[in-house]
XYZ file of C-alpha atoms in Angstrom:
576
model
C 0.023 0.005 0.006
C 2.860 2.391 0.763
C 4.012 2.123 -2.827
C 0.851 3.727 -4.203
C 1.647 7.270 -3.098
C 5.211 6.809 -4.371
C 3.985 5.608 -7.759
C 1.480 8.434 -7.971
C 4.198 10.990 -7.265
C 6.531 9.322 -9.736
C 3.758 9.356 -12.332
C 3.197 13.049 -11.715
C 6.885 13.766 -12.167
C 7.023 11.789 -15.430
C 3.916 13.583 -16.687
C 5.482 16.952 -15.809
C 8.662 16.124 -17.664
C 6.798 14.912 -20.722
C 4.592 17.986 -20.730
C 7.685 20.215 -20.515
C 9.251 18.404 -23.443
C 6.030 18.832 -25.379
C 6.028 22.545 -24.629
C 9.671 22.786 -25.886
C 8.683 20.885 -29.023
C 5.792 23.302 -29.768
C 7.918 26.314 -29.048
C 10.797 24.909 -31.186
C 8.596 24.155 -34.137
C 7.010 27.646 -33.945
C 10.332 29.380 -33.699
C 11.930 27.300 -36.399
C 9.015 27.901 -38.820
C 9.181 31.644 -38.079
C 12.993 32.056 -38.286
C 13.564 29.691 -41.207
C 10.773 31.351 -43.245
C 10.270 28.158 -45.257
C 7.967 28.954 -48.202
C 5.357 26.418 -49.307
C 3.999 28.365 -52.261
C 5.594 31.303 -54.035
C 4.851 33.339 -57.196
C 7.209 34.454 -59.932
C 9.986 36.717 -58.516
C 8.756 35.769 -55.005
C 6.257 38.659 -54.850
C 3.515 36.546 -53.227
C 4.295 33.587 -50.991
C 2.730 31.423 -48.310
C 5.071 29.906 -45.706
C 5.069 27.057 -43.208
C 4.555 29.475 -40.288
C 1.410 30.844 -41.957
C 0.220 27.246 -42.390
C 0.689 26.534 -38.731
C -1.349 29.568 -37.734
C -4.072 28.686 -40.187
C -4.301 25.182 -38.877
C -4.484 26.523 -35.291
C -7.508 28.686 -36.189
C -9.237 25.785 -37.932
C -8.611 23.254 -35.106
C -9.642 25.773 -32.459
C -12.862 26.569 -34.348
C -13.630 22.902 -34.871
C -13.437 22.001 -31.167
C -15.418 25.098 -30.262
C -18.170 23.902 -32.632
C -18.162 20.463 -31.014
C -18.352 22.009 -27.507
C -21.364 24.119 -28.531
C -23.066 20.971 -29.744
C -22.418 19.398 -26.380
C -23.906 22.439 -24.597
C -27.102 22.229 -26.666
C -27.322 18.473 -26.018
C -27.166 18.835 -22.213
C -30.584 18.040 -20.848
C -29.945 17.268 -17.182
C -32.159 19.481 -14.999
C -30.913 21.557 -12.085
C -31.521 19.894 -8.724
C -32.123 23.203 -6.883
C -30.509 21.819 -3.767
C -27.230 23.796 -3.649
C -26.865 26.921 -1.573
C -25.115 29.791 -3.346
C -23.278 32.811 -2.016
C -23.901 35.468 -4.658
C -21.105 38.091 -4.382
C -21.179 41.543 -6.045
C -18.045 43.714 -6.230
C -18.773 47.470 -6.504
C -16.589 50.472 -7.056
C -17.888 53.968 -7.928
C -20.562 52.343 -10.153
C -22.859 54.221 -12.510
C -26.230 54.228 -10.738
C -28.091 53.106 -13.882
C -25.889 50.045 -14.306
C -25.944 49.216 -10.607
C -29.751 49.318 -10.483
C -29.950 47.068 -13.547
C -27.575 44.685 -11.902
C -29.508 44.449 -8.660
C -32.843 44.127 -10.429
C -31.556 41.314 -12.564
C -30.368 39.488 -9.445
C -33.828 39.839 -7.965
C -35.206 38.226 -11.140
C -32.967 35.140 -11.077
C -34.895 31.841 -11.505
C -33.196 30.221 -8.524
C -34.946 29.555 -5.167
C -34.474 32.694 -3.034
C -33.995 30.596 0.120
C -30.889 29.033 -1.434
C -29.324 32.388 -2.364
C -27.276 34.667 -0.139
C -26.641 38.006 -1.780
C -23.592 39.974 -0.570
C -22.570 43.248 -2.214
C -19.250 44.679 -0.969
C -18.402 48.269 -1.842
C -14.772 49.293 -2.230
C -14.959 52.563 -0.347
C -16.716 53.790 2.755
C -16.980 57.532 2.176
C -20.145 59.590 1.839
C -19.599 59.601 -1.917
C -20.004 55.801 -1.942
C -23.144 55.676 0.166
C -25.517 55.966 -2.837
C -24.699 52.368 -3.723
C -25.697 51.064 -0.319
C -28.884 53.159 -0.430
C -29.801 51.635 -3.775
C -29.140 48.125 -2.496
C -31.342 48.767 0.529
C -34.070 50.112 -1.808
C -34.012 47.231 -4.268
C -33.999 44.551 -1.520
C -36.253 46.413 0.913
C -38.702 43.494 1.269
C -35.826 41.087 2.159
C -34.859 42.806 5.415
C -31.355 43.637 4.076
C -28.382 44.057 6.367
C -26.307 47.139 5.642
C -23.090 48.090 7.482
C -20.297 50.649 7.064
C -16.964 49.123 8.061
C -14.215 51.577 8.923
C -11.551 49.045 7.867
C -11.328 45.836 5.929
C -9.834 42.469 6.752
C -6.301 43.683 6.285
C -6.215 47.321 7.471
C -7.295 47.234 11.127
C -4.669 48.735 13.509
C -4.370 46.677 16.716
C -3.016 49.749 18.599
C -6.619 51.101 18.566
C -7.842 48.188 20.594
C -8.785 50.451 23.466
C -11.020 52.558 21.303
C -12.639 49.458 19.895
C -13.441 48.190 23.360
C -15.349 51.403 24.044
C -17.166 51.061 20.725
C -18.016 47.430 21.411
C -19.438 48.376 24.823
C -21.748 50.859 23.051
C -22.815 48.073 20.675
C -24.260 46.141 23.695
C -24.153 42.395 24.293
C -23.518 41.619 20.656
C -20.326 43.578 20.731
C -18.549 41.043 22.974
C -16.305 43.709 24.495
C -14.175 41.189 26.494
C -13.317 39.206 23.432
C -12.277 41.775 20.869
C -8.930 42.762 22.296
C -6.510 42.178 19.413
C -9.103 41.987 16.663
C -11.445 44.292 14.859
C -14.931 44.270 16.501
C -16.528 45.574 13.319
C -15.250 42.500 11.473
C -17.343 40.283 13.779
C -20.386 42.346 12.981
C -19.735 42.024 9.249
C -19.431 38.273 9.576
C -22.505 38.031 11.785
C -24.541 39.947 9.235
C -23.386 37.841 6.287
C -23.933 34.573 8.187
C -27.458 35.528 9.398
C -28.986 37.685 6.665
C -30.013 36.718 3.152
C -29.163 40.096 1.619
C -26.190 42.123 2.937
C -24.389 45.241 1.738
C -21.006 46.151 3.185
C -19.104 49.405 2.641
C -15.463 49.003 3.619
C -12.139 50.848 3.414
C -10.726 51.079 -0.081
C -8.363 48.233 -0.844
C -8.963 47.160 -4.490
C -11.211 44.605 -6.029
C -9.409 41.571 -4.583
C -9.958 42.951 -1.089
C -13.654 43.342 -1.810
C -13.954 39.767 -3.079
C -11.952 38.432 -0.133
C -14.368 40.049 2.336
C -17.334 38.238 0.809
C -15.531 34.898 0.469
C -13.987 35.048 3.996
C -17.194 36.143 5.748
C -19.237 33.420 3.963
C -16.818 30.701 4.976
C -18.154 27.169 4.485
C -21.826 28.305 4.837
C -22.681 27.695 1.130
C -22.040 25.071 -1.496
C -21.132 27.329 -4.366
C -19.956 30.932 -4.710
C -21.030 33.004 -7.675
C -19.070 36.139 -8.618
C -20.550 39.198 -10.312
C -19.572 42.813 -11.029
C -21.777 45.763 -10.210
C -22.155 46.684 -13.919
C -23.479 43.222 -14.913
C -27.065 42.464 -15.948
C -27.818 38.746 -15.604
C -30.185 36.593 -17.605
C -32.844 35.063 -15.296
C -31.535 31.519 -15.960
C -27.804 32.498 -15.656
C -27.286 30.881 -12.181
C -29.433 27.847 -13.006
C -27.297 27.057 -16.115
C -24.063 27.463 -14.149
C -25.313 25.097 -11.453
C -26.203 22.463 -14.016
C -22.619 22.297 -15.200
C -21.043 21.948 -11.721
C -23.679 19.387 -10.715
C -22.996 17.307 -13.784
C -19.443 16.288 -12.727
C -17.690 16.522 -9.320
C -14.400 17.115 -11.087
C -15.655 20.446 -12.430
C -14.283 23.057 -10.030
C -15.576 26.249 -11.696
C -17.651 27.349 -14.670
C -18.083 30.639 -16.502
C -20.839 31.919 -18.742
C -21.183 34.034 -21.862
C -20.423 37.694 -21.170
C -21.852 40.172 -23.730
C -21.726 43.945 -23.931
C -24.449 46.048 -22.413
C -23.460 49.332 -24.064
C -22.347 48.119 -27.484
C -24.234 50.932 -29.245
C -22.356 53.652 -27.345
C -19.286 53.959 -29.535
C -17.063 52.238 -32.106
C -14.879 51.004 -29.254
C -17.671 49.393 -27.348
C -19.091 47.866 -30.550
C -15.759 46.308 -31.468
C -15.360 45.063 -27.887
C -18.724 43.330 -28.187
C -17.527 41.357 -31.235
C -14.219 40.538 -29.571
C -16.066 39.305 -26.472
C -18.108 36.976 -28.588
C -15.041 35.532 -30.279
C -13.160 35.191 -26.946
C -15.999 33.351 -25.251
C -17.670 31.360 -28.012
C -14.551 30.325 -29.935
C -11.482 30.500 -27.620
C -13.037 29.534 -24.315
C -15.505 27.129 -25.888
C -12.497 25.279 -27.322
C -10.748 25.350 -23.944
C -13.944 24.016 -22.345
C -13.871 21.039 -24.666
C -10.553 20.071 -23.044
C -11.705 21.065 -19.541
C -9.161 23.841 -19.082
C -10.778 27.310 -19.484
C -8.028 29.757 -18.677
C -10.146 32.480 -17.133
C -13.565 32.403 -15.454
C -14.545 36.025 -16.030
C -15.534 38.223 -13.093
C -18.988 39.151 -14.344
C -20.269 35.621 -14.446
C -18.629 32.641 -12.753
C -19.468 29.875 -10.285
C -16.967 28.099 -8.012
C -17.164 25.177 -5.602
C -16.881 26.849 -2.221
C -15.174 23.998 -0.403
C -12.334 24.166 -2.923
C -12.250 27.997 -2.974
C -11.903 28.189 0.785
C -8.827 25.917 0.588
C -6.837 28.452 -1.492
C -8.553 31.708 -0.328
C -5.545 32.983 1.680
C -2.941 32.045 -0.950
C -5.126 33.643 -3.618
C -5.386 36.884 -1.649
C -1.759 36.966 -0.650
C -0.460 36.383 -4.158
C 2.781 38.220 -4.861
C 4.748 38.831 -8.045
C 8.350 39.992 -7.817
C 7.776 40.922 -4.244
C 4.667 43.054 -4.910
C 1.213 42.171 -3.657
C -1.126 41.477 -6.596
C -4.471 43.308 -6.564
C -5.621 42.888 -10.221
C -6.159 39.730 -12.247
C -8.299 38.297 -9.445
C -10.497 36.243 -11.807
C -7.565 34.743 -13.692
C -5.796 33.780 -10.474
C -8.950 32.278 -9.021
C -9.179 30.126 -12.144
C -5.473 29.214 -12.016
C -5.790 28.150 -8.349
C -8.661 25.856 -9.307
C -6.558 24.422 -12.178
C -3.579 23.972 -9.885
C -5.626 21.590 -7.736
C -6.315 19.437 -10.808
C -9.966 20.395 -11.140
C -11.529 21.147 -14.546
C -12.817 24.580 -15.505
C -15.727 24.882 -17.924
C -17.634 27.321 -20.079
C -21.297 27.328 -20.991
C -22.980 29.626 -23.508
C -26.353 28.794 -21.986
C -25.599 31.048 -19.036
C -25.604 34.653 -20.158
C -25.123 38.167 -18.959
C -24.474 41.728 -20.164
C -21.740 43.862 -18.742
C -20.536 47.449 -19.359
C -17.302 48.016 -21.318
C -15.310 51.218 -21.766
C -16.721 53.304 -24.610
C -13.892 55.836 -24.632
C -10.580 54.877 -26.185
C -8.372 55.853 -23.231
C -10.419 54.022 -20.678
C -10.551 51.008 -22.920
C -6.728 51.165 -23.369
C -6.264 51.301 -19.562
C -8.502 48.263 -19.164
C -6.702 46.267 -21.818
C -3.319 47.206 -20.298
C -4.438 45.941 -16.887
C -5.723 42.690 -18.412
C -2.483 42.155 -20.298
C -0.491 42.565 -17.036
C -2.530 39.809 -15.409
C -2.336 37.632 -18.517
C 1.433 37.477 -18.674
C 1.755 37.113 -14.875
C -0.755 34.341 -14.737
C 0.790 32.718 -17.779
C 3.885 32.043 -15.707
C 1.870 30.626 -12.821
C -0.312 28.515 -15.155
C 2.771 26.887 -16.698
C 3.432 25.121 -13.383
C 0.241 23.084 -13.721
C 0.217 22.224 -17.434
C 1.053 18.650 -16.558
C -2.228 18.276 -14.610
C -4.431 18.949 -17.581
C -4.840 18.139 -21.271
C -1.933 18.923 -23.605
C -4.142 21.439 -25.377
C -3.620 23.853 -22.426
C 0.139 23.567 -22.912
C -0.095 23.997 -26.682
C -2.455 26.980 -26.608
C -0.470 28.695 -23.889
C 2.697 28.521 -25.970
C 1.057 29.712 -29.175
C -0.890 32.611 -27.607
C 2.040 33.588 -25.405
C 4.611 33.995 -28.192
C 2.272 35.261 -30.942
C 2.473 38.999 -29.982
C 6.269 38.845 -30.103
C 6.338 37.224 -33.502
C 3.897 39.788 -34.871
C 5.957 42.651 -33.465
C 9.222 41.283 -34.927
C 7.495 40.725 -38.337
C 6.076 44.247 -38.475
C 9.270 46.002 -37.481
C 11.355 43.831 -39.823
C 9.057 44.517 -42.778
C 8.799 48.246 -42.120
C 12.590 48.670 -41.979
C 14.009 45.974 -44.229
C 11.152 45.013 -46.544
C 9.742 46.478 -49.724
C 6.595 48.522 -50.202
C 4.880 45.379 -51.498
C 5.923 43.467 -48.435
C 4.203 46.019 -46.258
C 0.998 45.969 -48.346
C 1.030 42.174 -48.539
C 1.217 41.729 -44.727
C -1.588 44.223 -44.271
C -3.732 42.368 -46.812
C -2.961 39.052 -45.098
C -3.989 40.460 -41.723
C -7.359 41.529 -43.053
C -7.798 38.285 -44.988
C -7.307 36.230 -41.850
C -9.697 38.514 -40.028
C -12.292 38.046 -42.737
C -11.975 34.233 -42.594
C -12.445 34.227 -38.817
C -15.336 36.685 -39.132
C -16.974 34.526 -41.808
C -16.866 31.486 -39.493
C -18.235 33.545 -36.627
C -21.103 34.679 -38.856
C -21.966 31.062 -39.523
C -21.713 29.942 -35.903
C -23.561 32.884 -34.492
C -25.960 33.159 -37.474
C -25.542 36.896 -37.464
C -23.901 38.904 -40.253
C -22.847 41.567 -37.755
C -19.761 39.403 -37.021
C -18.312 40.417 -40.389
C -17.165 43.634 -38.674
C -14.805 41.512 -36.535
C -12.329 41.819 -39.311
C -11.960 45.496 -38.447
C -10.622 44.562 -34.955
C -7.181 43.986 -36.475
C -6.696 47.722 -36.754
C -7.197 48.207 -33.006
C -4.906 45.264 -32.277
C -2.039 46.395 -34.532
C -2.166 50.121 -33.620
C -3.072 49.974 -29.884
C -3.176 46.537 -28.187
C 0.209 45.334 -29.486
C 2.307 48.210 -28.160
C 0.185 48.275 -24.931
C 1.288 44.721 -24.283
C 4.931 45.823 -23.931
C 3.927 48.688 -21.647
C 1.981 46.225 -19.523
C 5.001 43.945 -19.201
C 7.249 46.810 -18.157
C 4.747 48.016 -15.529
C 3.454 44.679 -14.368
C 4.125 45.421 -10.696
C 1.970 48.550 -10.659
C -1.282 47.562 -8.855
C -4.672 49.306 -9.102
C -8.161 48.654 -10.447
C -6.730 49.792 -13.783
C -10.061 51.023 -15.075
C -11.379 54.057 -13.286
C -14.808 54.089 -11.690
C -17.554 54.994 -14.136
C -18.348 58.184 -12.266
C -14.834 59.587 -12.841
C -13.126 60.947 -15.915
C -10.059 58.965 -16.954
C -6.889 60.846 -15.984
C -4.229 58.291 -16.725
C -2.677 59.168 -20.108
C 0.556 57.208 -19.626
C -0.645 54.215 -21.718
C -0.590 56.546 -24.739
C 3.197 56.669 -24.491
C 3.875 53.188 -25.985
C 1.473 54.017 -28.792
C 3.459 57.091 -29.618
C 6.730 55.140 -29.572
C 5.160 52.453 -31.777
C 3.875 55.003 -34.235
C 7.364 56.607 -34.395
C 8.980 53.264 -35.096
C 6.569 52.359 -37.891
C 6.528 55.787 -39.515
C 10.269 55.941 -39.372
C 10.525 52.556 -41.005
C 7.940 53.470 -43.642
C 9.851 56.664 -44.488
C 13.120 54.732 -44.720
C 11.524 52.068 -46.982
C 10.049 54.696 -49.291
C 13.451 56.371 -49.606
C 15.214 53.061 -50.189
C 12.681 51.967 -52.833
C 12.977 55.346 -54.630
C 16.651 54.607 -55.291
C 15.968 51.292 -57.125
C 15.513 50.687 -60.865
C 11.798 50.053 -61.360
C 12.111 49.252 -65.063
C 13.230 45.644 -64.488
C 10.714 42.850 -65.120
C 10.490 42.010 -61.419
C 9.837 45.625 -60.427
C 7.264 46.071 -63.265
C 5.347 43.090 -61.955
C 5.714 44.343 -58.373
C 4.283 47.711 -59.506
C 1.235 45.952 -60.879
C 0.747 44.048 -57.628
C 1.123 47.278 -55.700
C -1.530 49.065 -57.721
C -4.068 46.252 -57.550
C -3.209 45.518 -53.932
C -3.709 49.140 -52.886
C -7.017 49.246 -54.721
C -8.244 46.086 -53.053
C -7.087 47.220 -49.588
C -8.630 50.684 -49.893
C -11.860 49.254 -51.283
C -12.063 46.824 -48.412
C -11.855 49.586 -45.832
C -14.212 51.911 -47.708
C -16.823 49.164 -47.982
C -16.515 48.089 -44.338
C -16.620 51.663 -43.000
C -19.609 52.413 -45.253
C -21.452 49.369 -43.911
C -20.617 50.379 -40.343
C -21.774 53.988 -40.659
C -24.691 53.517 -43.032
C -26.015 50.298 -41.583
C -25.067 49.741 -37.960
C -25.017 53.367 -36.809
C -28.374 54.072 -38.382
C -29.915 51.143 -36.516
C -28.249 52.106 -33.290
C -28.650 55.893 -33.449
C -31.117 55.728 -30.583
C -29.450 53.988 -27.625
C -31.535 51.094 -26.346
C -33.131 51.636 -22.933
C -33.729 47.980 -22.184
C -32.009 44.676 -22.980
C -33.437 41.178 -23.225
C -31.398 38.031 -22.993
C -32.739 34.679 -24.101
C -31.273 31.294 -23.279
C-alpha cells in the first residue's frame, strides 16, 4: 500500500517532464517555422508567398474553431435538470458604479430563477466615504422586502490597527451584548459584525475601506466561509439573464471534477461607440470560440468576473494564498479572476464554459479608458501565464499547446512588423496588411456562420485596433506589471491616466520611421526591371483592393449599424 503514493508521485513527475518536453517541441517548431521562413508556395519573382509558419497559424485557427463547434453541440445536447439543492453565495463587487448600471444589476439578481431561500446576496463596496453611500442606499431600496443588512466598516480584513484596541473596546461596549467587549482585544470588533450579518442575513451590503477589487472579493468569500455550497461572482455593472445561475449550477452538478464554470459575457453598451461595438464582437469571439474550445478540453484559462461559479469547499482551501499572491515581491491586486481560475486548475480540477448562461456587462466606450482596461488585463495575462505553466502537466496537452502559441504570438507579430517596415519592400508592407485583413475576414465569416448573425463580419476590423493599440500596450503592460490598481477608473470619474498613450506614440514613431526609410530606399531602385514592373502591378491592384475593403466596411458600419443604433436602447433582453 505504501508504494501507491510513491507511484502516484513518480507518475506526476514523469507527466510533468513529458509536458515540459512537449512545450519545448511546440515552441521549437514555432520558432523554427518563423525564423527559417520556409515557403510552401511562391509566385514568380517571389512577390507573393505562403510559408510554413502561416500554415501553422491557419491550422491553429481551424482546429480551435472545430473543437469550439463540437463543444457548442455538447452544450445544446445537455438536458440534465438543475437539482435546486445547492446553496449559493452570490457576491457583487462594487466600485464607484454608474447608478443606472448598478440598479440594472440588482434588479436582474432579484429576477434570477433560482430559489431565493438558497441564495445569499452579498454586495461589498470598495470605499466607505459619503460619496459611496448611494450604492448602499440603492441596495437597501431594491431589496427592501428582504430585510437587508447594511453596514459601514471603517476598515477591511487587512487594514485594522491593533493599537486602537482600546477605542474598539469602548465602541463594542456601546454596541451592547452583541459587541462582545471582552473578546475583541486584538481583533477588529466591526469584522465580527460584518461576519454576523453575512452569516445571518440573506441580503447584505458592506461598505469598507478602499483596498482594491481583490480585497472586496476576499471580504465576501471570507465572511461566507463554509456556509454555502457554491460561490457566484458578479460585477456591479453586470445584468444577468434570469437563468444564468441555473445554467451554471447544471454544469457543476454534472461532474464533481468540475471546479468552476463561466458563462457568456456580452456587452451592455455596445451601441455607445465604435470602441464598445468592437469590444462586443471581440467578447463573442473570446468566449464562443477560444473559451468554448478550452472548455472542450476542460481547461478554461479564465472564469470572467462578471459571471462565474466556484465550488466553495475548494475555494476556501486556497482563499488565503489567492489573496496573498505576490509577483516580484509586490502584492497582486488585479487579475483576481484569472488567479482564481489558475488556483482551481492547480488543484487538478476542470474549468468549464457554458454559452447557456448569459449576462451583459458594461465596457469602456472611450478609447483611453478601454486602453487602460486592456493594459491591466494584459498585465494579469502574462503574470498568470507564468503561474499557469506550473500546472500544465495536470491537464490536457491542449492547455500547454495553446499557452505557448498565444504567449509567443504577439512577439512574432511585433518582430515581423518591425522587420518589414525597416528591411522589406513597399509590396511586403502591403502584402502583410492584406494578409492580416484576410485572416480577419476568414475568422469573421466562420463567426457569422456559428452565431448566425452577419454583424460578425465587422470583426475583421478589430485587427486595426490590435495592430495600432493593443500590440504596443502589451509591452507597456509587461514593463509596468508590478503597478497595482483597479486599472479602469470608476464609471463616475473621468479617466486621468494618459501614460498608456506613451507606448502608442513610440510604436507610431517606429513604424512611420521605417515606412519613410523604406520609401526612400525603394525610390533609389531601378523600377524598369521585369520584377519591379510586376511588383508595381501588384502594388496598384493591392492598394485598390485594400482601400476598397476599408471603404466598404466603413460604409457598412456607418450607413447600416450606426443608423440602426442611433437611438441607444433603454432595455435589454437576453434569451437562453
